[in-house]
Short mmCIF file of C-alpha atoms and ligand atoms in Angstrom, two decimals:
data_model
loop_
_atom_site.label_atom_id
_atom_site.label_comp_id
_atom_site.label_asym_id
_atom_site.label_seq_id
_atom_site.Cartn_x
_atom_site.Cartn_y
_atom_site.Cartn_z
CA UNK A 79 2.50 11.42 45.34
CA UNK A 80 1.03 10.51 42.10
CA UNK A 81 -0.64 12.50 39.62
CA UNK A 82 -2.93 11.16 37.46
CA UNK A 83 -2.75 12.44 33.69
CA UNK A 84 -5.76 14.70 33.80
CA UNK A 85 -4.37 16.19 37.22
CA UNK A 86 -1.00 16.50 35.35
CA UNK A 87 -2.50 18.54 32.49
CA UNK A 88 -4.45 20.59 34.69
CA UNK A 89 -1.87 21.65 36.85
CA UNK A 90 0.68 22.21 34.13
CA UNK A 91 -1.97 24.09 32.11
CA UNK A 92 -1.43 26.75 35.05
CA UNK A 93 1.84 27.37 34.29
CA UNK A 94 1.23 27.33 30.73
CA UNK A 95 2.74 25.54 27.61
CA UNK A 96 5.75 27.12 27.08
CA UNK A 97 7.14 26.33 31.07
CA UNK A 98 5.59 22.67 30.29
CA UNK A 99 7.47 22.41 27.60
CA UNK A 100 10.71 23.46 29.72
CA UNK A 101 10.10 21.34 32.62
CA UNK A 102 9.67 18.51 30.28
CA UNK A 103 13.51 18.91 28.78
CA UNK A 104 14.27 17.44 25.89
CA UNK A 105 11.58 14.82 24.67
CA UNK A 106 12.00 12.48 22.13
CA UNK A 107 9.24 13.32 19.47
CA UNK A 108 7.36 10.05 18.40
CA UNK A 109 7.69 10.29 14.60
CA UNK A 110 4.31 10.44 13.18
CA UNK A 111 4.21 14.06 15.24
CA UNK A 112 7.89 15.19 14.25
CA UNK A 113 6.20 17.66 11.80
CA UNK A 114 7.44 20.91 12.57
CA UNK A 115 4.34 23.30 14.14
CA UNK A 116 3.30 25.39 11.57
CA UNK A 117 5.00 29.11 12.49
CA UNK A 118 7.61 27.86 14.28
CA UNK A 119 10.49 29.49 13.91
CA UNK A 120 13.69 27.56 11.94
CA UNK A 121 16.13 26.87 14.41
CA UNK A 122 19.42 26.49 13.47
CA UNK A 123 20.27 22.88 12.67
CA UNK A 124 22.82 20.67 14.76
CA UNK A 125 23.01 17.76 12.15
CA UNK A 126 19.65 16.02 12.44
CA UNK A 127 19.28 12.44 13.10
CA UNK A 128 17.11 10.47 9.95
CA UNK A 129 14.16 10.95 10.22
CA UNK A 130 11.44 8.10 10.39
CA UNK A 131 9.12 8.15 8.36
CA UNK A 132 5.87 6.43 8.82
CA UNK A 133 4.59 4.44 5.70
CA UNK A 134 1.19 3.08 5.98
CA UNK A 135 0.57 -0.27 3.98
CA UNK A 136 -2.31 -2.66 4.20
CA UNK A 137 0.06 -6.02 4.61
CA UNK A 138 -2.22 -8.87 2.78
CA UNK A 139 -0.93 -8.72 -0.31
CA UNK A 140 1.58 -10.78 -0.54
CA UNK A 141 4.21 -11.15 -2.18
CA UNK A 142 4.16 -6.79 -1.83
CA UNK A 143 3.18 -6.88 1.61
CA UNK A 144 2.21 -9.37 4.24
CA UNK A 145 2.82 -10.08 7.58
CA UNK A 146 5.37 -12.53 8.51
CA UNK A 147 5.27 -15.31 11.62
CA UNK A 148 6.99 -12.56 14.04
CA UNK A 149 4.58 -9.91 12.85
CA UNK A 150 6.96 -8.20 10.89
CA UNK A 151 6.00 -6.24 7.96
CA UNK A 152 7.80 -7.43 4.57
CA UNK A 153 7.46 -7.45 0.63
CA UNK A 154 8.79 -6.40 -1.94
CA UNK A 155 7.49 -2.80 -1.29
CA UNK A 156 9.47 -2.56 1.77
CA UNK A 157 12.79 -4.04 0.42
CA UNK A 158 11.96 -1.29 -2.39
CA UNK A 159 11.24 1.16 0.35
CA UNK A 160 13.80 0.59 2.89
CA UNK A 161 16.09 0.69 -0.33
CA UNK A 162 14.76 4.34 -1.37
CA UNK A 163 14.75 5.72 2.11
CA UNK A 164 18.67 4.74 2.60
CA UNK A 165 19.12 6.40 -0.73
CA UNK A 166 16.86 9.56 0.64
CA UNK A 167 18.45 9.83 3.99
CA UNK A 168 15.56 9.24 6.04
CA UNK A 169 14.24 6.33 7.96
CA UNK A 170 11.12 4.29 7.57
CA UNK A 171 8.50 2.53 9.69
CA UNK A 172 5.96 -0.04 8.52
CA UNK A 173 2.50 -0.21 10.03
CA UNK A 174 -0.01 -2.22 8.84
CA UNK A 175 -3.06 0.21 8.03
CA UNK A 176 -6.62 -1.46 6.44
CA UNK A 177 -7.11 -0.90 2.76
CA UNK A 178 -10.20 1.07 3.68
CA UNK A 179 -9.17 4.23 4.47
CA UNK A 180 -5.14 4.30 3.58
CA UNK A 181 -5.53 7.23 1.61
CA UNK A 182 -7.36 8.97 4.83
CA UNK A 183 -4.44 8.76 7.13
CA UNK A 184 -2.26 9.88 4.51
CA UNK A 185 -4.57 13.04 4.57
CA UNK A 186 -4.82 13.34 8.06
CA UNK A 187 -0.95 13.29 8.46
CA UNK A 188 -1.13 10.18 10.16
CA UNK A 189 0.97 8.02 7.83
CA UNK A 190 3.85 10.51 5.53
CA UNK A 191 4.33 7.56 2.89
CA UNK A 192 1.59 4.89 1.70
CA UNK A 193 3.36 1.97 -0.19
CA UNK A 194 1.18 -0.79 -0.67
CA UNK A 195 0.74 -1.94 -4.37
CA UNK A 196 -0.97 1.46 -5.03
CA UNK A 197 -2.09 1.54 -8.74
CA UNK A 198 -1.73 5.34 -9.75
CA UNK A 199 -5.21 6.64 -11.29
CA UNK A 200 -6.53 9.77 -12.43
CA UNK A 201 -8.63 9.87 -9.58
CA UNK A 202 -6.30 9.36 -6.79
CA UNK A 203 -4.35 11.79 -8.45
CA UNK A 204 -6.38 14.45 -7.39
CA UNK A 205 -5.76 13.72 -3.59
CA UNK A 206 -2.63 12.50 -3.37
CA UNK A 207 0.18 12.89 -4.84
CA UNK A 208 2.71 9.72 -5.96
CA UNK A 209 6.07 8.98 -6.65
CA UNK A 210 7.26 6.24 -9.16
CA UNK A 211 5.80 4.40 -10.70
CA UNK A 212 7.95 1.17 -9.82
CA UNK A 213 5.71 -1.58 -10.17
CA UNK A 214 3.73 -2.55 -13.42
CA UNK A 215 0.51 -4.68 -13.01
CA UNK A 216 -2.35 -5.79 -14.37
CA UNK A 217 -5.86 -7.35 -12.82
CA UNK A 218 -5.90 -11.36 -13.07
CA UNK A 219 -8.83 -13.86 -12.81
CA UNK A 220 -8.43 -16.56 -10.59
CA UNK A 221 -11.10 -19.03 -10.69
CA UNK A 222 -11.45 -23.07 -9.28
CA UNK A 223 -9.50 -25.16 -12.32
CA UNK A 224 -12.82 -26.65 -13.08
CA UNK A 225 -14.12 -23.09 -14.44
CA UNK A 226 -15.48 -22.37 -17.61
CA UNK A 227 -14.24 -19.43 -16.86
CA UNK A 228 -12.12 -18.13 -20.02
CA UNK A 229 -12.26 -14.25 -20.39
CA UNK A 230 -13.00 -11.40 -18.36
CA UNK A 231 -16.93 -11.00 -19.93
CA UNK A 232 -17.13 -14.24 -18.69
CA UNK A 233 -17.92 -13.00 -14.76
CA UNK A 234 -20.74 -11.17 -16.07
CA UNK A 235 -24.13 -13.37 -14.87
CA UNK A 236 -21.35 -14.41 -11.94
CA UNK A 237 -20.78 -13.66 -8.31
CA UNK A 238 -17.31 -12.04 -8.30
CA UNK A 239 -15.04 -11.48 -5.44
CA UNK A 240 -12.84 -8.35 -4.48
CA UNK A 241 -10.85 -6.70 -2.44
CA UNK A 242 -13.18 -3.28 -1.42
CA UNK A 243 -12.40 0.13 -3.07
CA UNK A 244 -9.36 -1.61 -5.33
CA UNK A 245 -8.90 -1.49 -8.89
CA UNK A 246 -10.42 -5.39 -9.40
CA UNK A 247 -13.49 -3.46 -7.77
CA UNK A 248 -13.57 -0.74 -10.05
CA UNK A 249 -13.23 -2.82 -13.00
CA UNK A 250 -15.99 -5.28 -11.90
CA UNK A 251 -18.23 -3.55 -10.94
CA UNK A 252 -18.20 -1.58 -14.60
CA UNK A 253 -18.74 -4.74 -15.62
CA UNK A 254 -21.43 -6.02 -13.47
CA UNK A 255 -23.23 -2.73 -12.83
CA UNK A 256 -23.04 -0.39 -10.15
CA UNK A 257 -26.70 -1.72 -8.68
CA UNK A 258 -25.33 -5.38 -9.14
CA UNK A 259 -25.46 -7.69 -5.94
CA UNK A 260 -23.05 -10.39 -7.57
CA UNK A 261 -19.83 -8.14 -7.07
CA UNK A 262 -19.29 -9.25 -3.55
CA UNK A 263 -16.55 -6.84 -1.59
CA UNK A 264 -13.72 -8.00 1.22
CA UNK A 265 -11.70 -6.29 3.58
CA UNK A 266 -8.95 -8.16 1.90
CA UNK A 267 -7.74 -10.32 -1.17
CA UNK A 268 -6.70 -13.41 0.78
CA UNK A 269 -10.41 -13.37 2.36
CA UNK A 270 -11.79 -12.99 -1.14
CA UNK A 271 -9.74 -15.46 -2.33
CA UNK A 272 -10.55 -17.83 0.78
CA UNK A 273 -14.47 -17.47 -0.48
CA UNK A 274 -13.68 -18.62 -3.79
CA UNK A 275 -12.37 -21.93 -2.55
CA UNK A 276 -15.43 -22.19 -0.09
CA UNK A 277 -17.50 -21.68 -3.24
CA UNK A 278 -19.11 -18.56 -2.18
CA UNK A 279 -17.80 -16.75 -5.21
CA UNK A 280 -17.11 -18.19 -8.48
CA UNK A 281 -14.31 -16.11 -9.37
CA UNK A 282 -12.05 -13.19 -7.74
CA UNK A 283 -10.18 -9.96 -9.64
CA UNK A 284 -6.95 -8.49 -8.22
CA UNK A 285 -3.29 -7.57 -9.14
CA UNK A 286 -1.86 -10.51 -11.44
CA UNK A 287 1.42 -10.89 -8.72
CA UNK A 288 -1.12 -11.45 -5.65
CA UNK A 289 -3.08 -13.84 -7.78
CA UNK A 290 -0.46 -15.52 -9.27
CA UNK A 291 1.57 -16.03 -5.65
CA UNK A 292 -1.83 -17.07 -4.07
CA UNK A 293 -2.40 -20.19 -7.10
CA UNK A 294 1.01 -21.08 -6.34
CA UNK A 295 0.71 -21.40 -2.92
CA UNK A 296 -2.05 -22.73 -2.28
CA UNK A 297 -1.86 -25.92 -4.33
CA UNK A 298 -4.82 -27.29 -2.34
CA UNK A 299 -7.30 -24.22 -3.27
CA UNK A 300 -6.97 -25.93 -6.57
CA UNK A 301 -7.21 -22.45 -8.78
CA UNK A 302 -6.26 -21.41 -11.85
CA UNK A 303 -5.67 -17.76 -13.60
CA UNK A 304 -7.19 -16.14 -16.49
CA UNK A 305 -5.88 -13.16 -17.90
CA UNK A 306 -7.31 -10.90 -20.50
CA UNK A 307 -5.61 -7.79 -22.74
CA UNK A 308 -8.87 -6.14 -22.04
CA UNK A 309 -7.88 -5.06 -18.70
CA UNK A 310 -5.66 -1.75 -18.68
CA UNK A 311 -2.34 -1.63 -17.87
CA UNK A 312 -2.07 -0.38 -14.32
CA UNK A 313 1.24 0.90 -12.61
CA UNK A 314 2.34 1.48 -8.84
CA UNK A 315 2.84 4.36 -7.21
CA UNK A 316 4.43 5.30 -3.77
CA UNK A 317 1.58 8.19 -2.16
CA UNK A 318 2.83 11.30 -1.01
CA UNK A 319 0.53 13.90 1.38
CA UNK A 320 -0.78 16.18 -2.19
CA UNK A 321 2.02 19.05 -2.28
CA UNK A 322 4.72 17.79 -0.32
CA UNK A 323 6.92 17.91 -3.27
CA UNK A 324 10.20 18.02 -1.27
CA UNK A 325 9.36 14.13 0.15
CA UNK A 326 8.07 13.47 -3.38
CA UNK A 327 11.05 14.82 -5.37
CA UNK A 328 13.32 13.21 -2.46
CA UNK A 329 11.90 9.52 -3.28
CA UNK A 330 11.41 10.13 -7.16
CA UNK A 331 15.73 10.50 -7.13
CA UNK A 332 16.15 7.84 -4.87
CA UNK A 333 13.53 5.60 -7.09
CA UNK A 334 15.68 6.62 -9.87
CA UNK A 335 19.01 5.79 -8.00
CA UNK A 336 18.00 2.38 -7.35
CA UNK A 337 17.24 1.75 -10.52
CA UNK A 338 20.41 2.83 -12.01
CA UNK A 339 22.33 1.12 -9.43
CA UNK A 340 20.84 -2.22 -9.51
CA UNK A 341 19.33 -2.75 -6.18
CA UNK A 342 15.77 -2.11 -7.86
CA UNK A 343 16.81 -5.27 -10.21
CA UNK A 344 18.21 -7.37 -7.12
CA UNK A 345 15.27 -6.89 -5.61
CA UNK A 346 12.75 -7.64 -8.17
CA UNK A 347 14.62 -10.62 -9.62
CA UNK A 348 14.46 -11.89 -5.40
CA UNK A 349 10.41 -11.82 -5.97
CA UNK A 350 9.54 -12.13 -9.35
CA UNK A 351 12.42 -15.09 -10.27
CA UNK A 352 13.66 -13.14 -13.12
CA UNK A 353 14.74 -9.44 -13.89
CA UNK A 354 12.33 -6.61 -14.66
CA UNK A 355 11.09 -6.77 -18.11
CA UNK A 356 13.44 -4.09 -19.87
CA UNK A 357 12.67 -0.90 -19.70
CA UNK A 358 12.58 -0.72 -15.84
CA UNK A 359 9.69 1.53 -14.89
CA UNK A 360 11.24 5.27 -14.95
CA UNK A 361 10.13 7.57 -12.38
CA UNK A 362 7.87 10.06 -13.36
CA UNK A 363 9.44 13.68 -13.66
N1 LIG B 5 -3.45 -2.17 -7.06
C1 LIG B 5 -4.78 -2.24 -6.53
C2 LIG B 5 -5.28 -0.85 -6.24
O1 LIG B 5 -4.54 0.07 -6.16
C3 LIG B 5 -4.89 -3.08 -5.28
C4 LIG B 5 -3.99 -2.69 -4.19
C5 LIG B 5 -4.32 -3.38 -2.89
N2 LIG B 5 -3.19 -3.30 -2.01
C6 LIG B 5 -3.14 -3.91 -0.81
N3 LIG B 5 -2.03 -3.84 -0.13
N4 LIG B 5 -4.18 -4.51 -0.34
O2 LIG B 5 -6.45 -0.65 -6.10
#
């Protein structure tokens, strides 16, 4: 006989949640529901398996986080993830989540950890809350190498590419105006940056290490960077759901381990060539 789902539900709803439950035996909780329900009582712990984590991340921002031939998820966020969470105790699971609206499933409980080149601002702040920093960053021009292009007040009379709801779009569009139709917005940096070699834009603003890895591979694009000291110094974060302070405090010591220990180094010198410029970013108390 088969039942179909609906059937199922209405059947079992006779008997009522708590018999469902029984029937069911032991059921392997997908993680992004292994939140205890509220009111439950604690139950006395047989030693728990790690937990997995899931960690949203918008993976097309390379060299942080993109999306490799078999689909996999890797960067230098997840190396400095993984690292953390082996630290922590607990395990973690990647999935690719669009820029627009990361901080939404972090709020919905959808994702437990956002890493994805996050730049900590006051404004986030009040929504979120974030562990770290471990990254340092600035925003960085890149323009075609025949641009006259040579300082950020530069874009102002141009048409400007970025990456939607980012810092390069906060920053440009101060620049530009709010009401200004030049800034022109992406779902992602490599499609912004795409535009600028079709010509559609004559210049895009992002994180200097997505910039800089995009000019360098893609010789053909024919780009070149720009920076200028005008632009604030910005600094990563790893998002936390605002008041889970035992997962913050968790990844803050394990940020800090890693630091200490040398895997933050290994894996920064792996990306960036050379060692972290001295001091390494200490986590925030
Ligand atoms: N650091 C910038 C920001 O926080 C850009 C981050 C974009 N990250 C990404 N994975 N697309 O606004």
């Amino acid at each position: 006989m088969k039942f179909t789902t609906r059937q199922f539900l209405k059947t079992a709803g006779l008997f009522g949640a708590g018999l469902l439950l029984a029937a069911c035996g032991k059921k392997e909780e997908p993680a992004s529901t292994a939140a205890p329900a509220a009111g439950s009582a604690p139950v006395a712990a047989a030693p728990a398996p790690a937990k997995t984590l899931v960690v949203g991340t918008d993976a097309a921002y390379a060299p942080f986080e993109s999306q490799n031939e078999k689909g996999e998820i890797v960067g230098f966020d997840m190396d400095v993830l993984t690292a953390v969470a082996k630290k922590a105790g607990f395990e973690v699971k990647f999935v690719n989540t669009p820029w627009e609206g990361i901080f939404n499933t972090l709020q919905q409980g959808d994702r437990d950890l956002l890493i994805s080149a996050i730049t900590i601002t006051p404004e986030r702040k009040q929504t979120m809350d974030f562990a770290g920093p471990y990254f340092d960053a600035y925003q960085l021009i890149a323009v075609k190498q025949s641009s006259k292009v040579a300082k950020f007040g530069d874009l102002k009379k141009l048409k400007v590419g970025v990456q939607t709801g980012t810092t390069g779009d906060e920053v440009v569009t101060k620049l530009l105006g709010k009401a200004s139709t030049n800034v022109k917005r992406f779902e992602s940096t490599p499609l912004a940056l795409k535009e600028l070699e079709a010509g559609g834009v004559d210049a895009v603003v992002a994180d200097n290490g997505v910039v800089v890895n995009y000019v360098a591979n893609n010789t053909s694009a024919k780009f070149k960077t720009v920076s200028d000291s005008a632009f604030t110094p910005e600094q990563y974060g790893i998002a936390v759901k605002n008041g889970n302070t035992e997962l913050l405090e968790k990844v803050n010591k394990a940020l800090a381990e890693i630091k200490t220990d040398g895997t933050y180094n290994a894996i920064y010198t792996k990306y960036f060539g050379s060692p972290a410029a001295a001091p390494a970013p200490a986590a925030s108390k």
